């Protein structure tokens, strides 16, 4: 029973174009969402987050959009750069109201930025 | 400020042996989480600890696995009598009191032969 789903195992995008990574969730109690980036042989690195009271959060080239009615969020990277090639994990938590709640991760999407 | 440290980075154990994985959280972080990543899978939550307390161990197998975060020293994830299915990457993360973001260590890759 996967509560956080990333249906695209991989995605290839031309350098300079926009990368859009998608994520769906099933638990309506989730109120905090995060994106992590992971390079091979390294731990995941926190990228950006959004709470359920917002529908958009922007940080430099990275923007996360949240559509609560559709239980969907997406990460936009623009412009895409070679260093963005990595695995991206979507994650969610009920933690905004309950500090002790765990983060549930999706299976990840491998992003390839093509030269 | 050093990041989350895990050691060893690679660990090979024969079936039936014990595996001990260590995690030193970032300075000032009192919340530690352990995750397991199987090949081609996402990270699966195992256990959440604060100093000397297990807060949530709902993701940890009931048998052979245990975790601790003592008052002094690193957090330890212990796997007794390892089996081939325990082969995975084990990641530790820590967070401070005032943030939900978790900062991950580089992981320990456990191989059971």
PDB file of C-alpha atoms in Angstrom:
ATOM      1  CA  UNK A   1       0.000   0.000   0.000  1.00  0.00           C
ATOM      2  CA  UNK A   2       1.942   2.959  -1.322  1.00  0.00           C
ATOM      3  CA  UNK A   3       0.819   6.242   0.105  1.00  0.00           C
ATOM      4  CA  UNK A   4       3.229   8.301  -1.985  1.00  0.00           C
ATOM      5  CA  UNK A   5       3.530   7.410  -5.655  1.00  0.00           C
ATOM      6  CA  UNK A   6       5.977   8.539  -8.268  1.00  0.00           C
ATOM      7  CA  UNK A   7       4.734   6.844 -11.391  1.00  0.00           C
ATOM      8  CA  UNK A   8       7.612   7.796 -13.672  1.00  0.00           C
ATOM      9  CA  UNK A   9      10.734   5.799 -12.828  1.00  0.00           C
ATOM     10  CA  UNK A  10      12.799   7.992 -15.128  1.00  0.00           C
ATOM     11  CA  UNK A  11      12.675  11.216 -17.093  1.00  0.00           C
ATOM     12  CA  UNK A  12      15.005  12.723 -19.687  1.00  0.00           C
ATOM     13  CA  UNK A  13      15.078  16.472 -20.313  1.00  0.00           C
ATOM     14  CA  UNK A  14      17.221  18.650 -22.521  1.00  0.00           C
ATOM     15  CA  UNK A  15      19.595  21.001 -20.732  1.00  0.00           C
ATOM     16  CA  UNK A  16      18.035  24.439 -20.386  1.00  0.00           C
ATOM     17  CA  UNK A  17      14.454  23.164 -20.627  1.00  0.00           C
ATOM     18  CA  UNK A  18      11.980  22.658 -17.797  1.00  0.00           C
ATOM     19  CA  UNK A  19      11.948  19.408 -15.815  1.00  0.00           C
ATOM     20  CA  UNK A  20       8.633  18.460 -14.247  1.00  0.00           C
ATOM     21  CA  UNK A  21       8.545  15.640 -11.726  1.00  0.00           C
ATOM     22  CA  UNK A  22       5.191  14.409 -10.528  1.00  0.00           C
ATOM     23  CA  UNK A  23       3.975  12.833  -7.329  1.00  0.00           C
ATOM     24  CA  UNK A  24       0.586  11.582  -6.151  1.00  0.00           C
ATOM     25  CA  UNK A  25      -0.477  10.702  -2.644  1.00  0.00           C
ATOM     26  CA  UNK A  26      -3.414   8.861  -1.168  1.00  0.00           C
ATOM     27  CA  UNK A  27      -3.432   9.914   2.483  1.00  0.00           C
ATOM     28  CA  UNK A  28      -5.575  13.024   2.911  1.00  0.00           C
ATOM     29  CA  UNK A  29      -4.017  13.567   6.354  1.00  0.00           C
ATOM     30  CA  UNK A  30      -0.663  14.474   4.815  1.00  0.00           C
ATOM     31  CA  UNK A  31      -0.035  18.150   5.415  1.00  0.00           C
ATOM     32  CA  UNK A  32       3.648  18.565   4.709  1.00  0.00           C
ATOM     33  CA  UNK A  33       5.467  17.594   1.544  1.00  0.00           C
ATOM     34  CA  UNK A  34       9.140  17.466   0.712  1.00  0.00           C
ATOM     35  CA  UNK A  35      11.392  16.784  -2.240  1.00  0.00           C
ATOM     36  CA  UNK A  36      14.790  15.188  -1.839  1.00  0.00           C
ATOM     37  CA  UNK A  37      17.536  14.767  -4.395  1.00  0.00           C
ATOM     38  CA  UNK A  38      19.916  11.826  -4.318  1.00  0.00           C
ATOM     39  CA  UNK A  39      23.185  11.186  -6.112  1.00  0.00           C
ATOM     40  CA  UNK A  40      24.619   7.646  -6.310  1.00  0.00           C
ATOM     41  CA  UNK A  41      26.404   6.492  -3.149  1.00  0.00           C
ATOM     42  CA  UNK A  42      25.210   9.538  -1.223  1.00  0.00           C
ATOM     43  CA  UNK A  43      22.347  10.169   1.155  1.00  0.00           C
ATOM     44  CA  UNK A  44      19.284  12.137   0.021  1.00  0.00           C
ATOM     45  CA  UNK A  45      19.586  15.909   0.213  1.00  0.00           C
ATOM     46  CA  UNK A  46      16.638  18.063   1.167  1.00  0.00           C
ATOM     47  CA  UNK A  47      15.591  20.269  -1.732  1.00  0.00           C
ATOM     48  CA  UNK A  48      12.335  22.059  -1.051  1.00  0.00           C
ATOM     49  CA  UNK A  49       9.152  21.623   0.948  1.00  0.00           C
ATOM     50  CA  UNK A  50       5.593  22.868   1.040  1.00  0.00           C
ATOM     51  CA  UNK A  51       2.910  22.822   3.679  1.00  0.00           C
ATOM     52  CA  UNK A  52      -0.715  22.134   2.891  1.00  0.00           C
ATOM     53  CA  UNK A  53      -1.718  25.731   3.558  1.00  0.00           C
ATOM     54  CA  UNK A  54       0.126  26.783   0.400  1.00  0.00           C
ATOM     55  CA  UNK A  55      -0.206  25.764  -3.225  1.00  0.00           C
ATOM     56  CA  UNK A  56       3.181  26.941  -4.398  1.00  0.00           C
ATOM     57  CA  UNK A  57       6.644  27.374  -2.986  1.00  0.00           C
ATOM     58  CA  UNK A  58       9.602  28.671  -4.938  1.00  0.00           C
ATOM     59  CA  UNK A  59      13.320  28.547  -4.239  1.00  0.00           C
ATOM     60  CA  UNK A  60      15.581  29.665  -7.039  1.00  0.00           C
ATOM     61  CA  UNK A  61      15.242  27.284  -9.976  1.00  0.00           C
ATOM     62  CA  UNK A  62      12.983  24.946  -7.989  1.00  0.00           C
ATOM     63  CA  UNK A  63       9.237  25.357  -7.565  1.00  0.00           C
ATOM     64  CA  UNK A  64       6.868  22.917  -5.939  1.00  0.00           C
ATOM     65  CA  UNK A  65       3.157  23.022  -6.716  1.00  0.00           C
ATOM     66  CA  UNK A  66       0.522  21.384  -4.546  1.00  0.00           C
ATOM     67  CA  UNK A  67      -2.986  20.497  -5.706  1.00  0.00           C
ATOM     68  CA  UNK A  68      -4.743  19.195  -2.611  1.00  0.00           C
ATOM     69  CA  UNK A  69      -8.021  18.352  -4.310  1.00  0.00           C
ATOM     70  CA  UNK A  70      -6.179  16.120  -6.766  1.00  0.00           C
ATOM     71  CA  UNK A  71      -3.717  14.898  -4.112  1.00  0.00           C
ATOM     72  CA  UNK A  72      -0.936  15.765  -6.491  1.00  0.00           C
ATOM     73  CA  UNK A  73       2.265  17.693  -6.286  1.00  0.00           C
ATOM     74  CA  UNK A  74       4.952  18.485  -8.786  1.00  0.00           C
ATOM     75  CA  UNK A  75       8.496  19.776  -8.760  1.00  0.00           C
ATOM     76  CA  UNK A  76       9.542  22.135 -11.549  1.00  0.00           C
ATOM     77  CA  UNK A  77      13.194  22.770 -12.289  1.00  0.00           C
ATOM     78  CA  UNK A  78      13.919  25.551 -14.716  1.00  0.00           C
ATOM     79  CA  UNK A  79      16.277  25.843 -16.412  1.00  0.00           C
ATOM     80  CA  UNK A  80      17.528  22.279 -16.066  1.00  0.00           C
ATOM     81  CA  UNK A  81      21.272  21.884 -15.609  1.00  0.00           C
ATOM     82  CA  UNK A  82      23.587  18.858 -15.934  1.00  0.00           C
ATOM     83  CA  UNK A  83      24.093  18.771 -12.160  1.00  0.00           C
ATOM     84  CA  UNK A  84      20.371  18.197 -11.745  1.00  0.00           C
ATOM     85  CA  UNK A  85      20.789  14.628 -13.012  1.00  0.00           C
ATOM     86  CA  UNK A  86      19.912  12.564  -9.939  1.00  0.00           C
ATOM     87  CA  UNK A  87      17.093  10.577  -8.363  1.00  0.00           C
ATOM     88  CA  UNK A  88      14.336  12.750  -6.917  1.00  0.00           C
ATOM     89  CA  UNK A  89      12.211  11.492  -4.041  1.00  0.00           C
ATOM     90  CA  UNK A  90       8.841  12.916  -3.174  1.00  0.00           C
ATOM     91  CA  UNK A  91       7.956  12.593   0.518  1.00  0.00           C
ATOM     92  CA  UNK A  92       4.995  13.410   2.723  1.00  0.00           C
ATOM     93  CA  UNK A  93       4.150  13.631   6.380  1.00  0.00           C
ATOM     94  CA  UNK A  94       1.292  14.351   8.735  1.00  0.00           C
ATOM     95  CA  UNK A  95       3.979  16.088  10.719  1.00  0.00           C
ATOM     96  CA  UNK A  96       2.799  19.676  10.550  1.00  0.00           C
ATOM     97  CA  UNK A  97       0.407  19.052  13.416  1.00  0.00           C
ATOM     98  CA  UNK A  98       2.258  16.149  14.946  1.00  0.00           C
ATOM     99  CA  UNK A  99       5.982  16.628  15.241  1.00  0.00           C
ATOM    100  CA  UNK A 100       6.551  12.968  15.809  1.00  0.00           C
ATOM    101  CA  UNK A 101       5.056  11.729  12.587  1.00  0.00           C
ATOM    102  CA  UNK A 102       7.233   9.931  10.101  1.00  0.00           C
ATOM    103  CA  UNK A 103       8.002  10.896   6.529  1.00  0.00           C
ATOM    104  CA  UNK A 104       6.782   8.550   3.815  1.00  0.00           C
ATOM    105  CA  UNK A 105       8.872   8.441   0.649  1.00  0.00           C
ATOM    106  CA  UNK A 106       7.966   7.602  -2.920  1.00  0.00           C
ATOM    107  CA  UNK A 107      10.134   5.243  -4.983  1.00  0.00           C
ATOM    108  CA  UNK A 108      11.886   8.075  -6.774  1.00  0.00           C
ATOM    109  CA  UNK A 109      12.234   9.377 -10.333  1.00  0.00           C
ATOM    110  CA  UNK A 110      15.601   9.294 -12.042  1.00  0.00           C
ATOM    111  CA  UNK A 111      16.149  12.553 -13.932  1.00  0.00           C
ATOM    112  CA  UNK A 112      18.628  12.651 -16.817  1.00  0.00           C
ATOM    113  CA  UNK A 113      19.605  16.039 -18.151  1.00  0.00           C
ATOM    114  CA  UNK A 114      20.722  15.683 -21.755  1.00  0.00           C
ATOM    115  CA  UNK A 115      23.420  17.975 -23.175  1.00  0.00           C
TER     116      UNK A 115
ATOM    117  CA  UNK B   1      29.275  22.006  11.004  1.00  0.00           C
ATOM    118  CA  UNK B   2      29.747  18.399   9.997  1.00  0.00           C
ATOM    119  CA  UNK B   3      26.820  16.638   8.440  1.00  0.00           C
ATOM    120  CA  UNK B   4      25.250  13.386   9.524  1.00  0.00           C
ATOM    121  CA  UNK B   5      27.904  10.713   9.716  1.00  0.00           C
ATOM    122  CA  UNK B   6      27.394   7.023   9.249  1.00  0.00           C
ATOM    123  CA  UNK B   7      29.844   4.200   9.581  1.00  0.00           C
ATOM    124  CA  UNK B   8      30.808   1.910   8.224  1.00  0.00           C
ATOM    125  CA  UNK B   9      29.967   2.921   4.654  1.00  0.00           C
ATOM    126  CA  UNK B  10      30.088  -0.685   3.511  1.00  0.00           C
ATOM    127  CA  UNK B  11      29.539  -3.749   5.639  1.00  0.00           C
ATOM    128  CA  UNK B  12      29.711  -7.371   4.579  1.00  0.00           C
ATOM    129  CA  UNK B  13      28.313 -10.026   6.840  1.00  0.00           C
ATOM    130  CA  UNK B  14      27.722 -13.748   6.474  1.00  0.00           C
ATOM    131  CA  UNK B  15      24.271 -15.127   7.155  1.00  0.00           C
ATOM    132  CA  UNK B  16      23.735 -15.499  10.893  1.00  0.00           C
ATOM    133  CA  UNK B  17      26.194 -12.809  11.930  1.00  0.00           C
ATOM    134  CA  UNK B  18      25.319  -9.519  13.577  1.00  0.00           C
ATOM    135  CA  UNK B  19      25.457  -6.126  11.870  1.00  0.00           C
ATOM    136  CA  UNK B  20      25.924  -2.876  13.779  1.00  0.00           C
ATOM    137  CA  UNK B  21      25.350   0.371  11.948  1.00  0.00           C
ATOM    138  CA  UNK B  22      26.287   3.691  13.543  1.00  0.00           C
ATOM    139  CA  UNK B  23      24.893   7.149  13.018  1.00  0.00           C
ATOM    140  CA  UNK B  24      26.138  10.420  14.463  1.00  0.00           C
ATOM    141  CA  UNK B  25      23.556  13.166  13.954  1.00  0.00           C
ATOM    142  CA  UNK B  26      24.401  16.725  13.097  1.00  0.00           C
ATOM    143  CA  UNK B  27      25.498  18.833  16.018  1.00  0.00           C
ATOM    144  CA  UNK B  28      22.496  20.104  17.938  1.00  0.00           C
ATOM    145  CA  UNK B  29      20.086  17.585  16.403  1.00  0.00           C
ATOM    146  CA  UNK B  30      18.253  15.421  18.879  1.00  0.00           C
ATOM    147  CA  UNK B  31      15.956  13.559  16.467  1.00  0.00           C
ATOM    148  CA  UNK B  32      17.270  10.529  14.586  1.00  0.00           C
ATOM    149  CA  UNK B  33      15.527   8.442  11.945  1.00  0.00           C
ATOM    150  CA  UNK B  34      16.585   5.218  10.268  1.00  0.00           C
ATOM    151  CA  UNK B  35      15.477   4.226   6.766  1.00  0.00           C
ATOM    152  CA  UNK B  36      16.137   1.214   4.587  1.00  0.00           C
ATOM    153  CA  UNK B  37      16.355   1.305   0.806  1.00  0.00           C
ATOM    154  CA  UNK B  38      16.078  -1.929  -1.121  1.00  0.00           C
ATOM    155  CA  UNK B  39      17.241  -1.990  -4.758  1.00  0.00           C
ATOM    156  CA  UNK B  40      14.892  -0.042  -7.057  1.00  0.00           C
ATOM    157  CA  UNK B  41      12.790   1.007  -4.079  1.00  0.00           C
ATOM    158  CA  UNK B  42      12.275   4.229  -2.175  1.00  0.00           C
ATOM    159  CA  UNK B  43      13.346   4.786   1.377  1.00  0.00           C
ATOM    160  CA  UNK B  44      11.249   2.940   3.909  1.00  0.00           C
ATOM    161  CA  UNK B  45      10.946   4.356   7.405  1.00  0.00           C
ATOM    162  CA  UNK B  46      12.158   2.032  10.132  1.00  0.00           C
ATOM    163  CA  UNK B  47      12.442   3.872  13.424  1.00  0.00           C
ATOM    164  CA  UNK B  48      12.436   7.347  14.962  1.00  0.00           C
ATOM    165  CA  UNK B  49      14.408   8.044  18.126  1.00  0.00           C
ATOM    166  CA  UNK B  50      15.175  10.902  20.409  1.00  0.00           C
ATOM    167  CA  UNK B  51      17.892  10.757  23.040  1.00  0.00           C
ATOM    168  CA  UNK B  52      17.335   7.595  25.099  1.00  0.00           C
ATOM    169  CA  UNK B  53      13.816   7.136  23.704  1.00  0.00           C
ATOM    170  CA  UNK B  54      12.246   5.226  20.849  1.00  0.00           C
ATOM    171  CA  UNK B  55       9.397   7.389  19.577  1.00  0.00           C
ATOM    172  CA  UNK B  56       8.139   5.294  16.673  1.00  0.00           C
ATOM    173  CA  UNK B  57       9.406   1.865  15.639  1.00  0.00           C
ATOM    174  CA  UNK B  58       6.446   0.939  13.476  1.00  0.00           C
ATOM    175  CA  UNK B  59       8.614   0.384  10.403  1.00  0.00           C
ATOM    176  CA  UNK B  60      11.083  -1.931  12.039  1.00  0.00           C
ATOM    177  CA  UNK B  61      10.751  -5.728  11.786  1.00  0.00           C
ATOM    178  CA  UNK B  62       9.711  -7.155  15.133  1.00  0.00           C
ATOM    179  CA  UNK B  63      12.468  -9.737  15.212  1.00  0.00           C
ATOM    180  CA  UNK B  64      16.246  -9.382  14.933  1.00  0.00           C
ATOM    181  CA  UNK B  65      16.214  -5.573  14.557  1.00  0.00           C
ATOM    182  CA  UNK B  66      16.788  -3.079  17.351  1.00  0.00           C
ATOM    183  CA  UNK B  67      17.813   0.555  17.609  1.00  0.00           C
ATOM    184  CA  UNK B  68      19.075   2.828  20.297  1.00  0.00           C
ATOM    185  CA  UNK B  69      20.145   6.439  20.702  1.00  0.00           C
ATOM    186  CA  UNK B  70      21.982   6.699  24.011  1.00  0.00           C
ATOM    187  CA  UNK B  71      22.579   9.873  25.966  1.00  0.00           C
ATOM    188  CA  UNK B  72      26.170   9.848  24.819  1.00  0.00           C
ATOM    189  CA  UNK B  73      27.436   8.521  21.528  1.00  0.00           C
ATOM    190  CA  UNK B  74      25.928   7.632  18.192  1.00  0.00           C
ATOM    191  CA  UNK B  75      22.654   5.985  17.378  1.00  0.00           C
ATOM    192  CA  UNK B  76      23.038   2.270  16.661  1.00  0.00           C
ATOM    193  CA  UNK B  77      20.921   0.096  14.404  1.00  0.00           C
ATOM    194  CA  UNK B  78      21.556  -3.537  15.248  1.00  0.00           C
ATOM    195  CA  UNK B  79      20.549  -6.480  13.092  1.00  0.00           C
ATOM    196  CA  UNK B  80      21.028  -9.895  14.631  1.00  0.00           C
ATOM    197  CA  UNK B  81      21.362 -13.139  12.662  1.00  0.00           C
ATOM    198  CA  UNK B  82      21.364 -11.360   9.324  1.00  0.00           C
ATOM    199  CA  UNK B  83      19.737 -12.958   6.290  1.00  0.00           C
ATOM    200  CA  UNK B  84      20.217 -12.245   2.580  1.00  0.00           C
ATOM    201  CA  UNK B  85      17.049 -10.167   2.518  1.00  0.00           C
ATOM    202  CA  UNK B  86      18.657  -7.683   4.921  1.00  0.00           C
ATOM    203  CA  UNK B  87      21.039  -6.614   2.146  1.00  0.00           C
ATOM    204  CA  UNK B  88      20.166  -2.983   1.501  1.00  0.00           C
ATOM    205  CA  UNK B  89      21.318   0.585   1.994  1.00  0.00           C
ATOM    206  CA  UNK B  90      20.529   1.883   5.460  1.00  0.00           C
ATOM    207  CA  UNK B  91      20.238   5.634   5.830  1.00  0.00           C
ATOM    208  CA  UNK B  92      20.162   7.663   8.970  1.00  0.00           C
ATOM    209  CA  UNK B  93      18.732  11.181   9.135  1.00  0.00           C
ATOM    210  CA  UNK B  94      18.619  13.788  11.858  1.00  0.00           C
ATOM    211  CA  UNK B  95      16.602  16.911  12.447  1.00  0.00           C
ATOM    212  CA  UNK B  96      16.685  19.741  14.951  1.00  0.00           C
ATOM    213  CA  UNK B  97      13.870  20.622  17.321  1.00  0.00           C
ATOM    214  CA  UNK B  98      12.698  23.592  15.266  1.00  0.00           C
ATOM    215  CA  UNK B  99      12.452  22.032  11.805  1.00  0.00           C
ATOM    216  CA  UNK B 100      10.780  19.130  10.060  1.00  0.00           C
ATOM    217  CA  UNK B 101      13.505  18.792   7.458  1.00  0.00           C
ATOM    218  CA  UNK B 102      15.614  15.709   7.845  1.00  0.00           C
ATOM    219  CA  UNK B 103      19.275  15.730   6.929  1.00  0.00           C
ATOM    220  CA  UNK B 104      20.580  12.424   5.694  1.00  0.00           C
ATOM    221  CA  UNK B 105      23.869  10.676   6.140  1.00  0.00           C
ATOM    222  CA  UNK B 106      25.678   8.936   3.257  1.00  0.00           C
ATOM    223  CA  UNK B 107      24.264   5.548   4.200  1.00  0.00           C
ATOM    224  CA  UNK B 108      25.672   2.145   5.051  1.00  0.00           C
ATOM    225  CA  UNK B 109      25.472  -0.490   2.358  1.00  0.00           C
ATOM    226  CA  UNK B 110      24.994  -3.866   3.986  1.00  0.00           C
ATOM    227  CA  UNK B 111      25.709  -6.977   1.974  1.00  0.00           C
ATOM    228  CA  UNK B 112      24.849 -10.362   3.417  1.00  0.00           C
ATOM    229  CA  UNK B 113      26.648 -13.264   1.774  1.00  0.00           C
TER     230      UNK B 113
END
